[in-house]
Coordinates of N, CA and C and ligand atoms in Angstrom, one line a residue:
X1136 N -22.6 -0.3 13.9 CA -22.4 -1.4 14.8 C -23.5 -1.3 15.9
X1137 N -24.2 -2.3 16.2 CA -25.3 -2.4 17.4 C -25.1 -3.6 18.0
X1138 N -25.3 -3.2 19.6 CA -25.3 -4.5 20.4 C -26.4 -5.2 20.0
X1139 N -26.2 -6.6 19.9 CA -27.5 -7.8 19.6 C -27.9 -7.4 20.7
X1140 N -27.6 -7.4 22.3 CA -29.0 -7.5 23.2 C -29.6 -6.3 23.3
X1141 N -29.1 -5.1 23.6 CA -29.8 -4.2 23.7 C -30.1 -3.4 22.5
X1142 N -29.7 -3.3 21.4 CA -29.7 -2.6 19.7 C -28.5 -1.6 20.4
X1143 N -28.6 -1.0 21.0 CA -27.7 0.6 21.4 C -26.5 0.7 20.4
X1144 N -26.2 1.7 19.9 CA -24.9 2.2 19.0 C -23.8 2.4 20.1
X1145 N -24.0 2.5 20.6 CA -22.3 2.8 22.0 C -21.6 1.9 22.4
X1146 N -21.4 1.0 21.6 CA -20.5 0.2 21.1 C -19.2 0.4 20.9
X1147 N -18.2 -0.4 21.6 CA -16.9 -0.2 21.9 C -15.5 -1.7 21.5
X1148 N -14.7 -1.3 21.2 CA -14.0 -2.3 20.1 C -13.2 -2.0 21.0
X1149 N -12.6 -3.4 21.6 CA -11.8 -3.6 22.3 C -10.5 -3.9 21.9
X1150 N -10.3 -4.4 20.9 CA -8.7 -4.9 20.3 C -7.9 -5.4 21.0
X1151 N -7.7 -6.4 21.9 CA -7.0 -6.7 22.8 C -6.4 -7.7 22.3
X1152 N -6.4 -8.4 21.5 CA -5.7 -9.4 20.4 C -4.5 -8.8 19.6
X1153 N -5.1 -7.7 19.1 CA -4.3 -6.4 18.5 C -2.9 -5.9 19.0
X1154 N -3.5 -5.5 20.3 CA -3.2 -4.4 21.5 C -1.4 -5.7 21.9
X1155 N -2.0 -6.9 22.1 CA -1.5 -8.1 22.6 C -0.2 -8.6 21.5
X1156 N -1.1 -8.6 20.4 CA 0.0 -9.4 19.0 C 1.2 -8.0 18.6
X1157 N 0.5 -6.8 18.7 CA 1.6 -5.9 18.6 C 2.6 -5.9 19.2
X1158 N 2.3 -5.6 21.2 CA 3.7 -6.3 21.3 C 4.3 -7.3 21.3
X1159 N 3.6 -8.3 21.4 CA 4.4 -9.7 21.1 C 5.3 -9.5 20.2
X1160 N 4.8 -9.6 18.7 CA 5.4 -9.2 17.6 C 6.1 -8.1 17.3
X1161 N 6.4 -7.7 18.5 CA 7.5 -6.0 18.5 C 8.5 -6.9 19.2
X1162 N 8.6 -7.5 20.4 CA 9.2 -8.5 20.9 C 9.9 -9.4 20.0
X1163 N 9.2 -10.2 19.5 CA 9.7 -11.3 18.4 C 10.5 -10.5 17.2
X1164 N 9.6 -9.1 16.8 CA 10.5 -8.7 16.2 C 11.9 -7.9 16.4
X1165 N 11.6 -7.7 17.9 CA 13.4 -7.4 18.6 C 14.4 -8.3 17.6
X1166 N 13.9 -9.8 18.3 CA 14.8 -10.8 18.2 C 15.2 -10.9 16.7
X1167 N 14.1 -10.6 16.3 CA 14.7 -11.1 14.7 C 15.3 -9.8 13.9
X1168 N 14.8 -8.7 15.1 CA 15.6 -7.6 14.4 C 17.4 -7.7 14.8
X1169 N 17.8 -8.3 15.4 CA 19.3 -8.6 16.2 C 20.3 -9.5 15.4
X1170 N 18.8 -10.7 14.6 CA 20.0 -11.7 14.2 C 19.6 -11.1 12.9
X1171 N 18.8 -10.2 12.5 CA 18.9 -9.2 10.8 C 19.8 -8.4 11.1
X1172 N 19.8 -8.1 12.2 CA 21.1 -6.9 12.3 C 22.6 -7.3 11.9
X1173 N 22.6 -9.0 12.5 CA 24.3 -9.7 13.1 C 24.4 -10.1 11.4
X1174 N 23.6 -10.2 10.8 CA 23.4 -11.4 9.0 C 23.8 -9.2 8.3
X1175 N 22.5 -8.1 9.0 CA 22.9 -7.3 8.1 C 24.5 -6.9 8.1
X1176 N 25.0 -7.3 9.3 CA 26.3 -6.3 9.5 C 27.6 -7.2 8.8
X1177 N 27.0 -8.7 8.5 CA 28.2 -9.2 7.8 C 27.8 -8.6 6.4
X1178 N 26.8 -8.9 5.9 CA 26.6 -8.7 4.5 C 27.4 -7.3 3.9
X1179 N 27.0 -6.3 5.0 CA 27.6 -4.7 5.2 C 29.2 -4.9 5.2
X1180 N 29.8 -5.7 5.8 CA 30.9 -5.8 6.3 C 31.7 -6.2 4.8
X1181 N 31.2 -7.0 4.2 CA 31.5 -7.8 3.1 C 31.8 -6.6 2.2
X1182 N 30.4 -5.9 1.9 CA 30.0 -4.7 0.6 C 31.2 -3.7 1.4
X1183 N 31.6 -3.4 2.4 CA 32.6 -2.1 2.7 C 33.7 -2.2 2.9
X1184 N 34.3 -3.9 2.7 CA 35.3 -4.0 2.9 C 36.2 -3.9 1.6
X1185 N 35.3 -3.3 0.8 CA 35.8 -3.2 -0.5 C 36.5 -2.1 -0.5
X1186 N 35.6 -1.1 0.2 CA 36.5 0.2 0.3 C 37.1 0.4 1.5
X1187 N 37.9 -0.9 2.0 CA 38.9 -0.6 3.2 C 38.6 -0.6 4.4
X1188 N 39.0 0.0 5.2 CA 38.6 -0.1 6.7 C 37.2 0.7 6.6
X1189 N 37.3 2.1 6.4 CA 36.7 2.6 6.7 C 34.9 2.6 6.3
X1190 N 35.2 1.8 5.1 CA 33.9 1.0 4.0 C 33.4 -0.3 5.1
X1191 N 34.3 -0.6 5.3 CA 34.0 -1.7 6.4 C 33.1 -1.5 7.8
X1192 N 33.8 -0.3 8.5 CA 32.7 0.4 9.7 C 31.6 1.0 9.3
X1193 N 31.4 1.5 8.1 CA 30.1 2.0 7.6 C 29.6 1.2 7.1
X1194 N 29.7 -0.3 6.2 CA 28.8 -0.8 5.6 C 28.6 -1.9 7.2
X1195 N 29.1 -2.5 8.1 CA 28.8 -3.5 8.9 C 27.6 -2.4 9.8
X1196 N 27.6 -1.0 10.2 CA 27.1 -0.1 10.8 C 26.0 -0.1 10.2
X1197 N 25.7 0.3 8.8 CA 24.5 0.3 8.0 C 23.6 -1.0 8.0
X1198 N 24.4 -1.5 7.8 CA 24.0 -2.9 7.4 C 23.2 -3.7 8.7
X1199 N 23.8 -3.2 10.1 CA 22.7 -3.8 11.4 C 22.1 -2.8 11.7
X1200 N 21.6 -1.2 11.2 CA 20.5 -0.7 11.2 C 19.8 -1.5 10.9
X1201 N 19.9 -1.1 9.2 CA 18.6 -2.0 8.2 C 18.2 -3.2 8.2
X1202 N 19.4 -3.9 9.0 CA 18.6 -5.7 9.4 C 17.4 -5.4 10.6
X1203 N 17.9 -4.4 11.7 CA 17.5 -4.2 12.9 C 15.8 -3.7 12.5
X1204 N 15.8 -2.7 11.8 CA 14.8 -1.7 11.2 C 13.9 -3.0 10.9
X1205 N 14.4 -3.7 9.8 CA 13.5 -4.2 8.6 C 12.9 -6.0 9.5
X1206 N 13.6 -6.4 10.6 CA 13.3 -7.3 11.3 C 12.2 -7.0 12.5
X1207 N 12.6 -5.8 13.2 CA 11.8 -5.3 14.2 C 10.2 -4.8 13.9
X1208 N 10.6 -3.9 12.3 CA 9.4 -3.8 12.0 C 8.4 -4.9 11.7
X1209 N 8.8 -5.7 10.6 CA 8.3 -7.0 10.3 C 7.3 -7.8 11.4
X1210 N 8.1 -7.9 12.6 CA 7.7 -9.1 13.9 C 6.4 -8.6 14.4
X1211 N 6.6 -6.4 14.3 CA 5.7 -5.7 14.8 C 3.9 -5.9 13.7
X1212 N 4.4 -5.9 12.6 CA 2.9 -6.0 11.8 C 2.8 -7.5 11.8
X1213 N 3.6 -8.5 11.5 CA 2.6 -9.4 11.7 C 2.3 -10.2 13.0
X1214 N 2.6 -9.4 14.3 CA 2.1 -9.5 15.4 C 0.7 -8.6 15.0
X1215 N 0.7 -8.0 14.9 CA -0.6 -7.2 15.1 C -1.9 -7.5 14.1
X1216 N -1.1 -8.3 13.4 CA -2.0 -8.7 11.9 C -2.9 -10.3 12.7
X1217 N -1.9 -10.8 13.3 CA -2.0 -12.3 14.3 C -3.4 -11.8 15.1
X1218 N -2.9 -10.4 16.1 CA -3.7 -10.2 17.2 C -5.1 -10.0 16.6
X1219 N -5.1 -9.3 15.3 CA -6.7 -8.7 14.4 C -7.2 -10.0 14.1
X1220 N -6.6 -11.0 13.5 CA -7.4 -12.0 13.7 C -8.0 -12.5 14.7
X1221 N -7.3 -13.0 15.8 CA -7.5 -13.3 16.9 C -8.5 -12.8 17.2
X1222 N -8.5 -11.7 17.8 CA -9.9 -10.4 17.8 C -11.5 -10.8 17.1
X1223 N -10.8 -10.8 16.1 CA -12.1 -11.1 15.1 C -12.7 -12.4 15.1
X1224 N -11.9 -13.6 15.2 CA -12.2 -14.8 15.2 C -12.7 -15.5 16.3
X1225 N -12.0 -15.3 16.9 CA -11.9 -16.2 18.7 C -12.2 -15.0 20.1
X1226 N -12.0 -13.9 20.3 CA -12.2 -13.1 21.1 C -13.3 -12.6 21.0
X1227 N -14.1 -11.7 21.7 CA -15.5 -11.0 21.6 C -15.0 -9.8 21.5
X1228 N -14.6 -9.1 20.6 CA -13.8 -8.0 20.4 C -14.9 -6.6 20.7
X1229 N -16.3 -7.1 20.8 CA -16.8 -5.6 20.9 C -17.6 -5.8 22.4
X1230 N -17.6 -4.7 22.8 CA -18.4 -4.3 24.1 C -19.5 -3.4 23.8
X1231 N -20.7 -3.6 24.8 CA -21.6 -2.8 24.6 C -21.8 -1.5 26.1
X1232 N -21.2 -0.4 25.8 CA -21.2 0.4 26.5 C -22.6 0.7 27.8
X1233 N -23.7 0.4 27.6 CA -24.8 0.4 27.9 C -25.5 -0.6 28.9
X1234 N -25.3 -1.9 28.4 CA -25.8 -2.9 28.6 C -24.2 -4.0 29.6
X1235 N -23.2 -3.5 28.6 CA -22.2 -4.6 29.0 C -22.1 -6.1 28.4
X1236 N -22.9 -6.4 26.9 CA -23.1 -7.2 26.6 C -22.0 -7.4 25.8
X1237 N -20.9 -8.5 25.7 CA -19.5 -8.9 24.8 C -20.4 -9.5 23.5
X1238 N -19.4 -9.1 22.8 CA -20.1 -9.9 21.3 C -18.9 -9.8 20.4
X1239 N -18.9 -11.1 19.4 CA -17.8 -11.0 18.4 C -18.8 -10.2 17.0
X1240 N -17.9 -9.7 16.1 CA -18.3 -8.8 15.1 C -19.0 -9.9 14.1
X1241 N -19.2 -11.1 13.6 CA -19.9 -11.4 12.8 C -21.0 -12.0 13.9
X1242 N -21.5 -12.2 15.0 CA -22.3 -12.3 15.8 C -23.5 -11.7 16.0
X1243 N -24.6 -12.0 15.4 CA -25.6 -11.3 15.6 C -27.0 -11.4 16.7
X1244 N -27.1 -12.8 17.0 CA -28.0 -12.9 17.7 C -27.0 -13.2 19.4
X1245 N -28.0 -12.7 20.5 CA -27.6 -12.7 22.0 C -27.5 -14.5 22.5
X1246 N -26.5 -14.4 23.2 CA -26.2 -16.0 23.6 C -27.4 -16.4 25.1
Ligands
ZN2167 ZN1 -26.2 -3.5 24.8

């Protein structure tokens, strides 16, 4: 990687699109980890109530882990997946340590 104005290799990748869509999408995926949780704990609730009470507290219990887990995670990558584009497309994702010149990565010539 070289800066177009100055050539220099000390070049620095800022990711702030990244940095940004991850939490967002850790956020978003709160929320959607909550209502995976409230959908996992019926579905849980359903599968344990086969085995009685006690099937019941452990499958409603399991069951809004794994919505919580599998929702939170989710919101988290494709926030961060959102932000890499962003980055790459619309942001000037690299810096030139040297000079201070921003530049996006398919960008080759100085503005
Ligand atoms: Zn430079």
């Amino acid at each position: 990687m070289h800066c177009p104005s100055c050539e220099s290799t000390r070049v620095k990748t800022r990711n702030y699109g990244r940095k940004v869509g991850g939490a967002v999408g850790g956020v978003s995926g709160a929320v959607g980890g909550v209502t995976g949780a409230m959908s996992g704990a019926e579905a849980g609730a359903l599968v344990g109530a086969v085995a009685g009470p006690f099937g019941l507290a452990i499958g409603t219990f399991a069951g809004a882990i794994l919505g919580g887990l599998l929702g939170g995670a989710a919101g988290g990558i494709t926030g961060a997946k959102l932000g890499e584009v962003v980055d790459e497309e619309v942001l000037d994702n690299n810096e030139c340590l040297d000079c201070g010149f921003q530049f996006g990565r398919e960008q080759n010539s100085a503005r």
